Amino acid sequence: MDTIQSNKYNIYFENSLSELANFIEQGRYSRFFVLTDENTAVYCLPRLREKLGNPDNFDVIEINAGEESKDIDFCIGVWKMLIDFGADRQSLLINLGGGVISDLGGFAASTFKRGIDFVHVPTTLLSQVDASVGGKTGIDIDSIKNIIGTFTQPKAVFIDYEFLRTLPARQILSGTAEMLKHGLICDADYWNLLKESDLNNPTAELVYKSVAIKNRVVLEDPHEKNIRKSLNFGHTIGHAVETYSLINDEDSLSHGEAIAIGMICEAYLSYKKTGLSQAELTEITETLSNLYPRYELKTEYNDTLLEYMLKDKKNQNGKINCTLLSAIGQFNIDNICTNEELLEGLNYYASL
Amino acid sequence: MDTIQSNKYNIYFENSLSELANFIEQGRYSRFFVLTDENTAVYCLPRLREKLGNPDNFDVIEINAGEESKDIDFCIGVWKMLIDFGADRQSLLINLGGGVISDLGGFAASTFKRGIDFVHVPTTLLSQVDASVGGKTGIDIDSIKNIIGTFTQPKAVFIDYEFLRTLPARQILSGTAEMLKHGLICDADYWNLLKESDLNNPTAELVYKSVAIKNRVVLEDPHEKNIRKSLNFGHTIGHAVETYSLINDEDSLSHGEAIAIGMICEAYLSYKKTGLSQAELTEITETLSNLYPRYELKTEYNDTLLEYMLKDKKNQNGKINCTLLSAIGQFNIDNICTNEELLEGLNYYASL
Ligand SMILES: NC(=O)c1ccc[n+]([C@@H]2O[C@H](COP(=O)([O-])OP(=O)(O)OC[C@H]3O[C@@H](n4cnc5c(N)ncnc54)[C@H](O)[C@@H]3O)[C@@H](O)[C@H]2O)c1
Ligand SMILES: NC(=O)c1ccc[n+]([C@@H]2O[C@H](COP(=O)([O-])OP(=O)(O)OC[C@H]3O[C@@H](n4cnc5c(N)ncnc54)[C@H](O)[C@@H]3O)[C@@H](O)[C@H]2O)c1
Ligand SMILES: [Zn+2]
Ligand SMILES: [Zn+2]
């Protein structure tokens, strides 16, 4: 699996932690900080330390696990830790964790002293195939997802498949949703390959293929003016459902579980609006429904869900904008959807 | 006074508010937001509104006046107002005010939804000749100045000399300090011209000249790798004194007053370390002392001042880094100063 070239940085797969050791040795950094959460501190930090030869010049910043930490208050906490530890402009931040760590750490680093270098060591499937590639950083405010952030590229990404061994099954499936999305939006062969694979345990090759697809898309359109919007398939409705669940459910949906729901609803909108065939709609619905647990979408949630969709970054002029499919493997961007259409989409899922 | 071309944006001087009206008409913005403080809301907003033909599609976000507002809490307030007003990615933020408004507004805009457009309409002398040019945005945390920020260029800057008519005399002098700095670091003729001028009331031409100097410097080195560091003359010690005063004094020093103190101390260090002549040291000391009120720098402040200097963004490897002069009009960057030297500099000012 060759190193992938992204926007002025490399994504390493083979012996990637040794590559990180090289990167550190070659960089002229004054100080190193590792951002972890309570889980990656236990499951991933020892391996990282060992592979780096147990360095003693690393300060660790640990935050709570979970989306609640991807918030301005935790961000301020990270900034203050960097201040207290005496981080300067030549410091490097190593984001060791899932998408929460890479989004928050990327944002904190890109704004600390007007920007210090950071690299990602993604430890969830989701962050390996999605969050660590593309240069989006972000935090939430009042549970509005990624409302604050920057476009800032990491200096490198180090993907180590071994980290996935301790990842709970549910978190694996969360990442699988984005892999399926990659197939649906631009690679029907990859979608078919995924369907034939054990998606509770995707191989390193499948991970690699997804990173390659995501990278191809973001390289063509780094600032999301056009084709990068393809990656939003499932995310207009999915993000609203994710936010709702985050606020209201004790055991809230994972990102991928919410996106799977969003993809089913938006596949229905694709069938209604952009030419997805009935057979393809059924194929998508069945594949996703077999893989992900049912979530009860009550009609009394509708107003709140629409309100969240209205606050979505992707909107213009107060109109809700969706990426849909015209076929499996063929995306279709900038579809304005009315409230009625969106409710129909939600209802399609609810009545399955 | 011709329009100055900066880093992919223009700085307008003649009929600049009509130019803003044109800019707005030609842009494809969905919404407009004006960030003001309590003073610019009174003294500047009416003129802006009138020049724009009293538009009704402008939402105003007003914050308290003063450096205390350039803080993460106020920034969160601005973000939340933008959310509540329904700002989308096609919104424009117009920063109407001094350096506090342009630094805070620039940071808030550059991170809102991963970046929306903003322009500056600087209304203090300091922000006209300094803060609005160069693409630095920033906020303070725990009174550590500009510790968080981005490098993001405004889409345009509109400098209207008329705004200075309501500016208190003390605020004029705050801006004059930066103008004097421009002469000291790279233009001895300009320094001489300034010395012969009424610095309590600098002309539009002098303002223009300062903007041109600052622009030349930042264009050559947008990310402060080398010559832009020249602009830090007076700021290592000056920022520490400013922070100290902000926290401890009821009527705290203006930025320019603090920088004037810093320039005297650092001129002394220049005399000690980088070849500034005794005559030049005296000339700088006298010019600045005649213009700015004395500030009592007690020796018991020294530890705190050094501590602030140590937290300065410009440092590397825990060493305090100063920009000094080798002559009037000739800067000299990257001088590591020991604590003893810095204390000598402070003592030079204290014993004047
Ligand atoms: N920037 C982007 O382009 C982008 C793209 C997609 C998603 N995201 C963001 O990513 C976030 C979701 O990412 P996520 O699902 O990785 O969330 P996460 O970071 O919260 O990780 C999920 C859980 O797995 C735990 N974990 C991580 N690595 C582990 C390991 N190796 N072994 C055991 N446990 C481990 C974490 O502690 C956490 O409890 C969301 O905030 C989403 O908005 C960003
Ligand atoms: N980004 C940069 O490159 C840069 C450069 C220099 C300074 N700065 C920052 O700029 C800030 C200082 O700027 P400042 O001195 O303009 O401060 P400021 O914005 O606080 O303005 C000073 C005072 O003047 C008032 N005011 C503004 N315009 C007025 C007008 N036309 N009439 C009457 N009153 C008016 C303000 O309400 C305030 O009370 C500091 O935070 C400093 O760090 C930034
Ligand atoms: Zn996603
Ligand atoms: Zn200054």
mmCIF file with all atom_site columns, N, CA and C in Angstrom, chain A residues 244-285:
data_model
loop_
_atom_site.group_PDB
_atom_site.id
_atom_site.type_symbol
_atom_site.label_atom_id
_atom_site.label_alt_id
_atom_site.label_comp_id
_atom_site.label_asym_id
_atom_site.label_entity_id
_atom_site.label_seq_id
_atom_site.pdbx_PDB_ins_code
_atom_site.Cartn_x
_atom_site.Cartn_y
_atom_site.Cartn_z
_atom_site.occupancy
_atom_site.B_iso_or_equiv
_atom_site.pdbx_formal_charge
_atom_site.auth_seq_id
_atom_site.auth_comp_id
_atom_site.auth_asym_id
_atom_site.auth_atom_id
_atom_site.pdbx_PDB_model_num
ATOM 1   N N  . TYR A 1 244 ? -29.748 15.570 17.171  1.00 0.00 ? 244 TYR A N  1
ATOM 2   C CA . TYR A 1 244 ? -30.919 15.254 17.985  1.00 0.00 ? 244 TYR A CA 1
ATOM 3   C C  . TYR A 1 244 ? -30.579 14.175 19.006  1.00 0.00 ? 244 TYR A C  1
ATOM 4   N N  . SER A 1 245 ? -29.949 13.128 18.530  1.00 0.00 ? 245 SER A N  1
ATOM 5   C CA . SER A 1 245 ? -29.639 11.990 19.390  1.00 0.00 ? 245 SER A CA 1
ATOM 6   C C  . SER A 1 245 ? -28.631 12.381 20.476  1.00 0.00 ? 245 SER A C  1
ATOM 7   N N  . LEU A 1 246 ? -27.670 13.213 20.081  1.00 0.00 ? 246 LEU A N  1
ATOM 8   C CA . LEU A 1 246 ? -26.640 13.646 21.026  1.00 0.00 ? 246 LEU A CA 1
ATOM 9   C C  . LEU A 1 246 ? -27.267 14.386 22.207  1.00 0.00 ? 246 LEU A C  1
ATOM 10  N N  . ILE A 1 247 ? -28.278 15.196 21.903  1.00 0.00 ? 247 ILE A N  1
ATOM 11  C CA . ILE A 1 247 ? -28.910 16.008 22.947  1.00 0.00 ? 247 ILE A CA 1
ATOM 12  C C  . ILE A 1 247 ? -29.909 15.187 23.754  1.00 0.00 ? 247 ILE A C  1
ATOM 13  N N  . ASN A 1 248 ? -30.610 14.261 23.092  1.00 0.00 ? 248 ASN A N  1
ATOM 14  C CA . ASN A 1 248 ? -31.759 13.630 23.747  1.00 0.00 ? 248 ASN A CA 1
ATOM 15  C C  . ASN A 1 248 ? -31.563 12.189 24.221  1.00 0.00 ? 248 ASN A C  1
ATOM 16  N N  . ASP A 1 249 ? -30.668 11.448 23.593  1.00 0.00 ? 249 ASP A N  1
ATOM 17  C CA . ASP A 1 249 ? -30.575 10.030 23.942  1.00 0.00 ? 249 ASP A CA 1
ATOM 18  C C  . ASP A 1 249 ? -29.485 9.785  24.970  1.00 0.00 ? 249 ASP A C  1
ATOM 19  N N  . GLU A 1 250 ? -29.778 8.894  25.879  1.00 0.00 ? 250 GLU A N  1
ATOM 20  C CA . GLU A 1 250 ? -28.757 8.546  26.850  1.00 0.00 ? 250 GLU A CA 1
ATOM 21  C C  . GLU A 1 250 ? -27.589 7.876  26.130  1.00 0.00 ? 250 GLU A C  1
ATOM 22  N N  . ASP A 1 251 ? -27.925 6.895  25.305  1.00 0.00 ? 251 ASP A N  1
ATOM 23  C CA . ASP A 1 251 ? -26.893 6.204  24.531  1.00 0.00 ? 251 ASP A CA 1
ATOM 24  C C  . ASP A 1 251 ? -27.010 6.688  23.095  1.00 0.00 ? 251 ASP A C  1
ATOM 25  N N  . SER A 1 252 ? -26.304 7.770  22.795  1.00 0.00 ? 252 SER A N  1
ATOM 26  C CA . SER A 1 252 ? -26.586 8.430  21.517  1.00 0.00 ? 252 SER A CA 1
ATOM 27  C C  . SER A 1 252 ? -25.965 7.697  20.339  1.00 0.00 ? 252 SER A C  1
ATOM 28  N N  . LEU A 1 253 ? -26.504 7.988  19.166  1.00 0.00 ? 253 LEU A N  1
ATOM 29  C CA . LEU A 1 253 ? -26.036 7.366  17.922  1.00 0.00 ? 253 LEU A CA 1
ATOM 30  C C  . LEU A 1 253 ? -24.579 7.719  17.653  1.00 0.00 ? 253 LEU A C  1
ATOM 31  N N  . SER A 1 254 ? -23.862 6.809  17.053  1.00 0.00 ? 254 SER A N  1
ATOM 32  C CA . SER A 1 254 ? -22.534 7.161  16.544  1.00 0.00 ? 254 SER A CA 1
ATOM 33  C C  . SER A 1 254 ? -22.718 7.974  15.269  1.00 0.00 ? 254 SER A C  1
ATOM 34  N N  . HIS A 1 255 ? -21.617 8.644  14.850  1.00 0.00 ? 255 HIS A N  1
ATOM 35  C CA . HIS A 1 255 ? -21.695 9.427  13.610  1.00 0.00 ? 255 HIS A CA 1
ATOM 36  C C  . HIS A 1 255 ? -22.156 8.538  12.448  1.00 0.00 ? 255 HIS A C  1
ATOM 37  N N  . GLY A 1 256 ? -21.539 7.380  12.317  1.00 0.00 ? 256 GLY A N  1
ATOM 38  C CA . GLY A 1 256 ? -21.871 6.504  11.191  1.00 0.00 ? 256 GLY A CA 1
ATOM 39  C C  . GLY A 1 256 ? -23.296 5.978  11.255  1.00 0.00 ? 256 GLY A C  1
ATOM 40  N N  . GLU A 1 257 ? -23.776 5.670  12.458  1.00 0.00 ? 257 GLU A N  1
ATOM 41  C CA . GLU A 1 257 ? -25.163 5.203  12.582  1.00 0.00 ? 257 GLU A CA 1
ATOM 42  C C  . GLU A 1 257 ? -26.126 6.290  12.108  1.00 0.00 ? 257 GLU A C  1
ATOM 43  N N  . ALA A 1 258 ? -25.823 7.534  12.493  1.00 0.00 ? 258 ALA A N  1
ATOM 44  C CA . ALA A 1 258 ? -26.692 8.636  12.078  1.00 0.00 ? 258 ALA A CA 1
ATOM 45  C C  . ALA A 1 258 ? -26.605 8.853  10.563  1.00 0.00 ? 258 ALA A C  1
ATOM 46  N N  . ILE A 1 259 ? -25.404 8.745  10.033  1.00 0.00 ? 259 ILE A N  1
ATOM 47  C CA . ILE A 1 259 ? -25.215 8.950  8.594   1.00 0.00 ? 259 ILE A CA 1
ATOM 48  C C  . ILE A 1 259 ? -25.887 7.825  7.796   1.00 0.00 ? 259 ILE A C  1
ATOM 49  N N  . ALA A 1 260 ? -25.868 6.625  8.351   1.00 0.00 ? 260 ALA A N  1
ATOM 50  C CA . ALA A 1 260 ? -26.559 5.523  7.670   1.00 0.00 ? 260 ALA A CA 1
ATOM 51  C C  . ALA A 1 260 ? -28.051 5.852  7.541   1.00 0.00 ? 260 ALA A C  1
ATOM 52  N N  . ILE A 1 261 ? -28.629 6.377  8.607   1.00 0.00 ? 261 ILE A N  1
ATOM 53  C CA . ILE A 1 261 ? -30.040 6.798  8.534   1.00 0.00 ? 261 ILE A CA 1
ATOM 54  C C  . ILE A 1 261 ? -30.188 7.901  7.478   1.00 0.00 ? 261 ILE A C  1
ATOM 55  N N  . GLY A 1 262 ? -29.275 8.874  7.552   1.00 0.00 ? 262 GLY A N  1
ATOM 56  C CA . GLY A 1 262 ? -29.323 9.981  6.588   1.00 0.00 ? 262 GLY A CA 1
ATOM 57  C C  . GLY A 1 262 ? -29.218 9.483  5.154   1.00 0.00 ? 262 GLY A C  1
ATOM 58  N N  . MET A 1 263 ? -28.363 8.477  4.928   1.00 0.00 ? 263 MET A N  1
ATOM 59  C CA . MET A 1 263 ? -28.185 7.976  3.557   1.00 0.00 ? 263 MET A CA 1
ATOM 60  C C  . MET A 1 263 ? -29.457 7.286  3.063   1.00 0.00 ? 263 MET A C  1
ATOM 61  N N  . ILE A 1 264 ? -30.138 6.574  3.964   1.00 0.00 ? 264 ILE A N  1
ATOM 62  C CA . ILE A 1 264 ? -31.396 5.938  3.537   1.00 0.00 ? 264 ILE A CA 1
ATOM 63  C C  . ILE A 1 264 ? -32.424 7.011  3.162   1.00 0.00 ? 264 ILE A C  1
ATOM 64  N N  . CYS A 1 265 ? -32.570 8.039  4.025   1.00 0.00 ? 265 CYS A N  1
ATOM 65  C CA . CYS A 1 265 ? -33.543 9.114  3.734   1.00 0.00 ? 265 CYS A CA 1
ATOM 66  C C  . CYS A 1 265 ? -33.171 9.825  2.432   1.00 0.00 ? 265 CYS A C  1
ATOM 67  N N  . GLU A 1 266 ? -31.881 10.099 2.275   1.00 0.00 ? 266 GLU A N  1
ATOM 68  C CA . GLU A 1 266 ? -31.463 10.877 1.106   1.00 0.00 ? 266 GLU A CA 1
ATOM 69  C C  . GLU A 1 266 ? -31.424 10.007 -0.164  1.00 0.00 ? 266 GLU A C  1
ATOM 70  N N  . ALA A 1 267 ? -31.290 8.687  0.002   1.00 0.00 ? 267 ALA A N  1
ATOM 71  C CA . ALA A 1 267 ? -31.452 7.798  -1.159  1.00 0.00 ? 267 ALA A CA 1
ATOM 72  C C  . ALA A 1 267 ? -32.908 7.892  -1.632  1.00 0.00 ? 267 ALA A C  1
ATOM 73  N N  . TYR A 1 268 ? -33.813 7.963  -0.671  1.00 0.00 ? 268 TYR A N  1
ATOM 74  C CA . TYR A 1 268 ? -35.221 8.116  -1.052  1.00 0.00 ? 268 TYR A CA 1
ATOM 75  C C  . TYR A 1 268 ? -35.429 9.432  -1.813  1.00 0.00 ? 268 TYR A C  1
ATOM 76  N N  . LEU A 1 269 ? -34.840 10.528 -1.314  1.00 0.00 ? 269 LEU A N  1
ATOM 77  C CA . LEU A 1 269 ? -34.942 11.813 -2.027  1.00 0.00 ? 269 LEU A CA 1
ATOM 78  C C  . LEU A 1 269 ? -34.309 11.717 -3.418  1.00 0.00 ? 269 LEU A C  1
ATOM 79  N N  . SER A 1 270 ? -33.247 10.919 -3.507  1.00 0.00 ? 270 SER A N  1
ATOM 80  C CA . SER A 1 270 ? -32.579 10.730 -4.801  1.00 0.00 ? 270 SER A CA 1
ATOM 81  C C  . SER A 1 270 ? -33.503 10.015 -5.780  1.00 0.00 ? 270 SER A C  1
ATOM 82  N N  . TYR A 1 271 ? -34.226 9.063  -5.240  1.00 0.00 ? 271 TYR A N  1
ATOM 83  C CA . TYR A 1 271 ? -35.196 8.320  -6.058  1.00 0.00 ? 271 TYR A CA 1
ATOM 84  C C  . TYR A 1 271 ? -36.311 9.263  -6.531  1.00 0.00 ? 271 TYR A C  1
ATOM 85  N N  . LYS A 1 272 ? -36.731 10.155 -5.637  1.00 0.00 ? 272 LYS A N  1
ATOM 86  C CA . LYS A 1 272 ? -37.808 11.093 -5.966  1.00 0.00 ? 272 LYS A CA 1
ATOM 87  C C  . LYS A 1 272 ? -37.354 12.215 -6.910  1.00 0.00 ? 272 LYS A C  1
ATOM 88  N N  . LYS A 1 273 ? -36.087 12.647 -6.761  1.00 0.00 ? 273 LYS A N  1
ATOM 89  C CA . LYS A 1 273 ? -35.691 13.898 -7.407  1.00 0.00 ? 273 LYS A CA 1
ATOM 90  C C  . LYS A 1 273 ? -34.598 13.779 -8.468  1.00 0.00 ? 273 LYS A C  1
ATOM 91  N N  . THR A 1 274 ? -33.698 12.808 -8.312  1.00 0.00 ? 274 THR A N  1
ATOM 92  C CA . THR A 1 274 ? -32.525 12.857 -9.196  1.00 0.00 ? 274 THR A CA 1
ATOM 93  C C  . THR A 1 274 ? -32.274 11.561 -9.970  1.00 0.00 ? 274 THR A C  1
ATOM 94  N N  . GLY A 1 275 ? -33.305 10.723 -10.047 1.00 0.00 ? 275 GLY A N  1
ATOM 95  C CA . GLY A 1 275 ? -33.214 9.599  -10.987 1.00 0.00 ? 275 GLY A CA 1
ATOM 96  C C  . GLY A 1 275 ? -32.621 8.309  -10.453 1.00 0.00 ? 275 GLY A C  1
ATOM 97  N N  . LEU A 1 276 ? -32.424 8.198  -9.141  1.00 0.00 ? 276 LEU A N  1
ATOM 98  C CA . LEU A 1 276 ? -32.000 6.896  -8.605  1.00 0.00 ? 276 LEU A CA 1
ATOM 99  C C  . LEU A 1 276 ? -33.141 5.909  -8.862  1.00 0.00 ? 276 LEU A C  1
ATOM 100 N N  . SER A 1 277 ? -32.798 4.704  -9.312  1.00 0.00 ? 277 SER A N  1
ATOM 101 C CA . SER A 1 277 ? -33.885 3.766  -9.638  1.00 0.00 ? 277 SER A CA 1
ATOM 102 C C  . SER A 1 277 ? -34.467 3.145  -8.377  1.00 0.00 ? 277 SER A C  1
ATOM 103 N N  . GLN A 1 278 ? -35.663 2.626  -8.508  1.00 0.00 ? 278 GLN A N  1
ATOM 104 C CA . GLN A 1 278 ? -36.320 1.977  -7.365  1.00 0.00 ? 278 GLN A CA 1
ATOM 105 C C  . GLN A 1 278 ? -35.477 0.792  -6.887  1.00 0.00 ? 278 GLN A C  1
ATOM 106 N N  . ALA A 1 279 ? -34.919 0.049  -7.832  1.00 0.00 ? 279 ALA A N  1
ATOM 107 C CA . ALA A 1 279 ? -34.107 -1.121 -7.465  1.00 0.00 ? 279 ALA A CA 1
ATOM 108 C C  . ALA A 1 279 ? -32.876 -0.690 -6.666  1.00 0.00 ? 279 ALA A C  1
ATOM 109 N N  . GLU A 1 280 ? -32.257 0.402  -7.090  1.00 0.00 ? 280 GLU A N  1
ATOM 110 C CA . GLU A 1 280 ? -31.073 0.888  -6.370  1.00 0.00 ? 280 GLU A CA 1
ATOM 111 C C  . GLU A 1 280 ? -31.461 1.385  -4.972  1.00 0.00 ? 280 GLU A C  1
ATOM 112 N N  . LEU A 1 281 ? -32.597 2.078  -4.894  1.00 0.00 ? 281 LEU A N  1
ATOM 113 C CA . LEU A 1 281 ? -33.069 2.537  -3.578  1.00 0.00 ? 281 LEU A CA 1
ATOM 114 C C  . LEU A 1 281 ? -33.228 1.340  -2.648  1.00 0.00 ? 281 LEU A C  1
ATOM 115 N N  . THR A 1 282 ? -33.833 0.289  -3.165  1.00 0.00 ? 282 THR A N  1
ATOM 116 C CA . THR A 1 282 ? -34.046 -0.911 -2.350  1.00 0.00 ? 282 THR A CA 1
ATOM 117 C C  . THR A 1 282 ? -32.704 -1.527 -1.946  1.00 0.00 ? 282 THR A C  1
ATOM 118 N N  . GLU A 1 283 ? -31.783 -1.592 -2.889  1.00 0.00 ? 283 GLU A N  1
ATOM 119 C CA . GLU A 1 283 ? -30.465 -2.174 -2.607  1.00 0.00 ? 283 GLU A CA 1
ATOM 120 C C  . GLU A 1 283 ? -29.756 -1.393 -1.487  1.00 0.00 ? 283 GLU A C  1
ATOM 121 N N  . ILE A 1 284 ? -29.797 -0.076 -1.578  1.00 0.00 ? 284 ILE A N  1
ATOM 122 C CA . ILE A 1 284 ? -29.151 0.755  -0.555  1.00 0.00 ? 284 ILE A CA 1
ATOM 123 C C  . ILE A 1 284 ? -29.842 0.580  0.791   1.00 0.00 ? 284 ILE A C  1
ATOM 124 N N  . THR A 1 285 ? -31.165 0.664  0.762   1.00 0.00 ? 285 THR A N  1
ATOM 125 C CA . THR A 1 285 ? -31.936 0.556  2.000   1.00 0.00 ? 285 THR A CA 1
ATOM 126 C C  . THR A 1 285 ? -31.661 -0.778 2.693   1.00 0.00 ? 285 THR A C  1
#
